[in-house]
mmCIF file of C-alpha atoms in Angstrom:
data_model
loop_
_atom_site.group_PDB
_atom_site.id
_atom_site.type_symbol
_atom_site.label_atom_id
_atom_site.label_comp_id
_atom_site.label_asym_id
_atom_site.label_seq_id
_atom_site.Cartn_x
_atom_site.Cartn_y
_atom_site.Cartn_z
ATOM 1 C CA MET A 9 93.300 -105.518 196.016
ATOM 2 C CA ARG A 10 94.563 -102.617 194.015
ATOM 3 C CA PRO A 11 95.955 -99.734 196.246
ATOM 4 C CA ILE A 12 93.926 -96.861 194.290
ATOM 5 C CA ILE A 13 90.483 -98.138 195.386
ATOM 6 C CA LEU A 14 91.387 -96.961 198.954
ATOM 7 C CA ILE A 15 90.937 -93.211 197.652
ATOM 8 C CA LEU A 16 87.033 -93.666 197.883
ATOM 9 C CA CYS A 17 87.012 -93.987 201.745
ATOM 10 C CA CYS A 18 88.228 -90.641 202.418
ATOM 11 C CA CYS A 19 87.085 -88.490 199.658
ATOM 12 C CA PHE A 20 83.537 -88.543 200.321
ATOM 13 C CA ALA A 21 83.224 -85.239 202.228
ATOM 14 C CA SER A 22 84.828 -83.619 199.505
ATOM 15 C CA ILE A 23 82.098 -83.934 197.366
ATOM 16 C CA VAL A 24 78.886 -81.193 198.238
ATOM 17 C CA HIS A 25 76.970 -81.592 195.437
ATOM 18 C CA ALA A 26 76.796 -85.445 194.905
ATOM 19 C CA SER A 27 73.696 -87.342 196.805
ATOM 20 C CA GLU A 28 73.110 -88.945 199.970
ATOM 21 C CA GLU A 29 72.369 -91.955 197.870
ATOM 22 C CA ALA A 30 75.518 -92.045 196.094
ATOM 23 C CA MET A 31 77.457 -91.984 199.083
ATOM 24 C CA GLU A 32 76.065 -94.462 200.760
ATOM 25 C CA ARG A 33 76.505 -96.995 197.857
ATOM 26 C CA PHE A 34 80.150 -95.790 197.820
ATOM 27 C CA SER A 35 80.536 -96.602 201.378
ATOM 28 C CA TYR A 36 78.776 -100.057 200.908
ATOM 29 C CA LEU A 37 81.244 -100.747 198.463
ATOM 30 C CA MET A 38 83.942 -99.630 200.567
ATOM 31 C CA ASP A 39 82.848 -101.982 203.585
ATOM 32 C CA ASP A 40 83.642 -105.171 201.938
ATOM 33 C CA ALA A 41 86.414 -106.651 199.824
ATOM 34 C CA THR A 42 84.118 -108.985 197.369
ATOM 35 C CA ARG A 43 81.659 -105.881 196.753
ATOM 36 C CA ARG A 44 84.457 -103.983 195.513
ATOM 37 C CA GLU A 45 85.652 -106.654 193.018
ATOM 38 C CA GLN A 46 82.310 -107.187 191.968
ATOM 39 C CA ALA A 47 82.063 -103.026 191.801
ATOM 40 C CA TYR A 48 85.194 -103.172 189.196
ATOM 41 C CA ALA A 49 83.747 -106.165 187.464
ATOM 42 C CA ALA A 50 80.436 -104.720 186.846
ATOM 43 C CA GLY A 51 82.053 -101.362 185.795
ATOM 44 C CA LYS A 52 84.143 -103.140 183.582
ATOM 45 C CA GLU A 53 81.679 -104.552 181.491
ATOM 46 C CA ARG A 54 79.198 -101.437 181.758
ATOM 47 C CA ALA A 55 82.282 -99.253 180.185
ATOM 48 C CA VAL A 56 81.799 -101.118 176.955
ATOM 49 C CA PHE A 57 80.621 -97.771 175.294
ATOM 50 C CA CYS A 58 83.313 -95.201 177.164
ATOM 51 C CA GLY A 59 86.154 -97.767 175.407
ATOM 52 C CA TYR A 60 84.938 -96.301 172.441
ATOM 53 C CA CYS A 61 86.394 -93.046 172.866
ATOM 54 C CA HIS A 62 88.306 -93.202 176.248
ATOM 55 C CA GLY A 63 90.032 -96.317 175.352
ATOM 56 C CA GLU A 64 88.765 -99.847 177.129
ATOM 57 C CA ASP A 65 91.468 -99.143 179.814
ATOM 58 C CA GLY A 66 90.465 -95.732 179.841
ATOM 59 C CA ASN A 67 93.539 -94.479 177.556
ATOM 60 C CA SER A 68 91.930 -92.251 174.959
ATOM 61 C CA LYS A 69 91.659 -93.045 171.548
ATOM 62 C CA ARG A 70 90.992 -89.535 170.021
ATOM 63 C CA PRO A 71 93.473 -86.584 171.027
ATOM 64 C CA HIS A 72 90.363 -83.899 171.811
ATOM 65 C CA ILE A 73 89.325 -86.623 174.575
ATOM 66 C CA PRO A 74 90.547 -86.959 177.730
ATOM 67 C CA ASN A 75 91.998 -90.326 179.824
ATOM 68 C CA LEU A 76 90.105 -91.433 182.372
ATOM 69 C CA ALA A 77 92.704 -93.996 183.815
ATOM 70 C CA ALA A 78 94.330 -93.299 187.210
ATOM 71 C CA GLN A 79 91.563 -90.321 188.147
ATOM 72 C CA SER A 80 90.249 -90.310 191.322
ATOM 73 C CA PRO A 81 86.937 -92.501 191.452
ATOM 74 C CA VAL A 82 85.296 -89.725 193.230
ATOM 75 C CA TYR A 83 86.099 -86.992 190.682
ATOM 76 C CA LEU A 84 84.989 -89.404 187.860
ATOM 77 C CA PHE A 85 81.625 -90.061 189.320
ATOM 78 C CA HIS A 86 80.733 -86.529 190.251
ATOM 79 C CA SER A 87 81.590 -85.500 186.446
ATOM 80 C CA PHE A 88 79.190 -88.234 185.521
ATOM 81 C CA GLU A 89 76.734 -86.474 188.045
ATOM 82 C CA LYS A 90 77.445 -83.299 186.450
ATOM 83 C CA PHE A 91 76.400 -84.255 182.978
ATOM 84 C CA ALA A 92 73.499 -86.012 184.145
ATOM 85 C CA SER A 93 72.361 -83.177 185.965
ATOM 86 C CA GLY A 94 73.013 -80.607 182.950
ATOM 87 C CA GLU A 95 75.505 -78.726 185.090
ATOM 88 C CA ARG A 96 77.927 -79.588 182.248
ATOM 89 C CA VAL A 97 77.112 -80.282 178.864
ATOM 90 C CA ASP A 98 78.723 -82.349 176.195
ATOM 91 C CA TYR A 99 76.908 -83.979 173.034
ATOM 92 C CA VAL A 100 77.849 -87.761 173.513
ATOM 93 C CA MET A 101 78.436 -87.748 177.421
ATOM 94 C CA SER A 102 75.341 -85.629 178.666
ATOM 95 C CA LYS A 103 73.368 -88.503 176.705
ATOM 96 C CA LEU A 104 75.297 -91.400 178.053
ATOM 97 C CA ALA A 105 75.210 -90.325 181.694
ATOM 98 C CA LYS A 106 71.536 -89.990 181.991
ATOM 99 C CA SER A 107 71.493 -93.341 180.495
ATOM 100 C CA LEU A 108 73.566 -94.884 183.583
ATOM 101 C CA THR A 109 72.123 -96.020 186.895
ATOM 102 C CA LEU A 110 73.655 -94.812 190.257
ATOM 103 C CA GLU A 111 75.366 -97.892 190.584
ATOM 104 C CA ASP A 112 76.704 -97.754 186.735
ATOM 105 C CA ARG A 113 78.091 -94.541 187.439
ATOM 106 C CA VAL A 114 79.672 -95.895 190.871
ATOM 107 C CA ASN A 115 81.172 -98.853 188.954
ATOM 108 C CA ILE A 116 82.465 -97.540 186.128
ATOM 109 C CA ALA A 117 84.200 -94.920 188.412
ATOM 110 C CA VAL A 118 85.827 -97.684 190.430
ATOM 111 C CA TYR A 119 87.125 -99.739 186.967
ATOM 112 C CA PHE A 120 88.459 -96.298 185.236
ATOM 113 C CA SER A 121 90.515 -95.569 188.424
ATOM 114 C CA GLN A 122 91.938 -98.522 188.789
ATOM 115 C CA GLN A 123 93.622 -98.705 185.306
ATOM 116 C CA LYS A 124 97.223 -97.583 184.284
ATOM 117 C CA VAL A 125 97.821 -94.253 182.358
ATOM 118 C CA ALA A 126 99.798 -95.754 178.700
ATOM 119 C CA SER A 127 103.692 -94.967 178.977
ATOM 120 C CA GLY A 128 103.886 -94.406 175.432
ATOM 121 C CA ASN A 129 106.690 -92.148 173.681
ATOM 122 C CA VAL A 130 105.263 -88.417 173.556
ATOM 123 C CA THR A 131 107.057 -86.016 171.638
ATOM 124 C CA ALA A 132 107.049 -82.343 172.667
ATOM 125 C CA ASP A 133 108.913 -79.122 172.179
ATOM 126 C CA SER A 134 111.893 -79.084 174.896
ATOM 127 C CA GLU A 135 111.618 -75.054 175.871
ATOM 128 C CA LEU A 136 107.335 -75.542 175.602
ATOM 129 C CA VAL A 137 107.523 -78.192 178.071
ATOM 130 C CA LYS A 138 110.045 -76.059 180.308
ATOM 131 C CA ARG A 139 108.055 -73.023 180.265
ATOM 132 C CA GLY A 140 104.799 -75.429 181.020
ATOM 133 C CA GLY A 141 106.798 -76.793 183.780
ATOM 134 C CA ALA A 142 107.275 -73.889 185.525
ATOM 135 C CA LEU A 143 103.801 -72.307 185.100
ATOM 136 C CA PHE A 144 102.432 -75.418 186.322
ATOM 137 C CA GLN A 145 104.181 -74.940 189.311
ATOM 138 C CA SER A 146 103.487 -71.736 189.763
ATOM 139 C CA THR A 147 99.356 -71.838 189.171
ATOM 140 C CA CYS A 148 97.860 -75.349 189.395
ATOM 141 C CA THR A 149 99.777 -77.658 191.597
ATOM 142 C CA VAL A 150 97.264 -76.087 194.499
ATOM 143 C CA CYS A 151 94.353 -77.803 192.997
ATOM 144 C CA HIS A 152 95.928 -80.496 190.821
ATOM 145 C CA GLY A 153 99.120 -81.753 193.059
ATOM 146 C CA ASP A 154 102.968 -81.175 192.353
ATOM 147 C CA HIS A 155 103.143 -83.836 189.658
ATOM 148 C CA ALA A 156 99.341 -83.253 188.541
ATOM 149 C CA GLN A 157 98.111 -86.535 189.703
ATOM 150 C CA GLY A 158 95.027 -85.020 190.798
ATOM 151 C CA MET A 159 93.778 -84.151 194.713
ATOM 152 C CA GLU A 160 90.090 -85.370 195.686
ATOM 153 C CA THR A 161 87.536 -83.785 193.648
ATOM 154 C CA MET A 162 89.974 -82.288 191.023
ATOM 155 C CA PRO A 163 91.254 -83.946 187.911
ATOM 156 C CA ARG A 164 94.773 -85.826 187.278
ATOM 157 C CA LEU A 165 96.364 -83.884 184.202
ATOM 158 C CA ALA A 166 99.678 -85.817 184.121
ATOM 159 C CA GLY A 167 99.472 -87.899 180.528
ATOM 160 C CA GLN A 168 96.323 -86.106 179.255
ATOM 161 C CA PRO A 169 96.500 -85.415 175.154
ATOM 162 C CA ASP A 170 97.879 -82.478 174.290
ATOM 163 C CA GLU A 171 95.087 -81.687 172.086
ATOM 164 C CA TYR A 172 92.031 -81.851 175.043
ATOM 165 C CA VAL A 173 94.433 -79.892 177.353
ATOM 166 C CA ARG A 174 94.676 -77.206 174.637
ATOM 167 C CA LYS A 175 90.784 -77.205 174.411
ATOM 168 C CA ALA A 176 89.996 -77.578 177.135
ATOM 169 C CA LEU A 177 92.145 -74.441 178.550
ATOM 170 C CA THR A 178 90.623 -72.346 175.584
ATOM 171 C CA ARG A 179 87.342 -72.949 176.726
ATOM 172 C CA PHE A 180 87.630 -71.710 180.079
ATOM 173 C CA ARG A 181 89.110 -68.975 179.183
ATOM 174 C CA ALA A 182 86.602 -67.937 176.500
ATOM 175 C CA ASN A 183 84.026 -69.032 179.495
ATOM 176 C CA ASP A 184 82.227 -71.565 177.176
ATOM 177 C CA PRO A 185 78.651 -72.213 178.979
ATOM 178 C CA SER A 186 79.367 -75.558 178.972
ATOM 179 C CA ARG A 187 81.576 -74.938 181.560
ATOM 180 C CA ALA A 188 79.858 -72.655 183.687
ATOM 181 C CA GLY A 189 80.630 -72.341 187.538
ATOM 182 C CA SER A 190 84.032 -73.879 187.351
ATOM 183 C CA VAL A 191 86.526 -71.821 189.145
ATOM 184 C CA MET A 192 88.887 -72.719 186.150
ATOM 185 C CA ILE A 193 87.567 -69.635 184.048
ATOM 186 C CA GLY A 194 88.932 -67.060 186.397
ATOM 187 C CA ILE A 195 92.245 -68.648 186.221
ATOM 188 C CA ALA A 196 92.190 -69.508 182.333
ATOM 189 C CA SER A 197 91.229 -66.090 181.615
ATOM 190 C CA LYS A 198 95.154 -64.691 182.223
ATOM 191 C CA LEU A 199 96.468 -67.283 180.030
ATOM 192 C CA THR A 200 97.942 -66.578 176.745
ATOM 193 C CA ASP A 201 98.100 -68.623 173.518
ATOM 194 C CA THR A 202 101.516 -69.705 174.618
ATOM 195 C CA ASP A 203 100.554 -70.395 178.452
ATOM 196 C CA ILE A 204 98.148 -72.706 176.933
ATOM 197 C CA ALA A 205 100.538 -74.531 174.327
ATOM 198 C CA SER A 206 103.522 -74.645 177.129
ATOM 199 C CA LEU A 207 101.006 -76.200 179.831
ATOM 200 C CA ALA A 208 99.837 -78.656 177.125
ATOM 201 C CA ALA A 209 103.360 -79.851 176.236
ATOM 202 C CA TYR A 210 104.020 -80.210 179.455
ATOM 203 C CA LEU A 211 101.105 -82.295 180.841
ATOM 204 C CA THR A 212 100.933 -84.562 177.785
ATOM 205 C CA GLN A 213 104.669 -85.931 178.423
ATOM 206 C CA LEU A 214 104.310 -85.840 182.262
ATOM 207 C CA ARG A 215 104.353 -89.413 183.645
ATOM 208 C CA LEU A 216 104.744 -90.290 187.385
ATOM 209 C CA SER A 217 107.153 -92.648 188.902
ATOM 210 C CA ASP A 218 105.999 -95.810 190.533
ATOM 211 C CA MET A 219 107.233 -94.079 193.919
ATOM 212 C CA GLN A 220 105.278 -90.757 192.651
ATOM 213 C CA GLU A 221 101.958 -92.879 191.858
ATOM 214 C CA GLN A 222 102.365 -94.863 195.288
ATOM 215 C CA ARG A 223 102.448 -91.072 197.329
ATOM 216 C CA ALA A 224 99.763 -89.459 195.316
ATOM 217 C CA SER A 225 97.347 -92.362 196.450
ATOM 218 C CA ALA A 226 98.867 -92.191 199.805
ATOM 219 C CA GLN A 227 97.907 -88.280 200.083
ATOM 220 C CA LEU A 228 93.866 -89.145 198.979
ATOM 221 C CA THR A 229 93.781 -91.919 201.397
ATOM 222 C CA GLY A 230 95.724 -89.947 204.347
ATOM 223 C CA ALA A 231 98.156 -92.686 204.496
ATOM 224 C CA VAL A 232 102.313 -92.312 205.238
ATOM 225 C CA PRO A 233 104.005 -93.367 202.349
ATOM 226 C CA ARG A 234 107.230 -95.736 203.149
#
């Protein structure tokens, strides 16, 4: 069984807005390896529509759309819930999330969480990358992790498309209504255009080593990495 699936076991308490029914469903899946595999298979089948934009394996096909591969399943599920409830607004995702059952949202989150971020060649300005790395380490690690691997309900940013990062940060800075209530609004309000470009350049080329991936999973599950 893929080790990243264990993330679900230790993150339930972090989601204060998710329904009790959803948490019970997660717990039910995690109690049995066969059910976990069934959830993965069902999620893969149900995620066909997601693949048109996010890629069949969770690696985005369009530069303004985020990767879902290797995200925490709890974060992904929580995002579905926000789109379904109207807390977050997107023309496509809002409609799609409302059409998915609770079980669909859980299964899709399980499926994408176990995919790997593609390691394709990415070119970025070296000076921007250096500046973005320093800015990330001083500003973003508390929530997103030292290697941008994501933490609990905070998203993984490592390997995200440059255009997506830039547009997301710009929306936060502009206090876009579709991002209302996010802690990122206050943080992004202090960023300059150069800061945003630097962070995007740094994050889009950032890849985790195999050991860092293992440590990222261990941090979320409470296990001690070897």
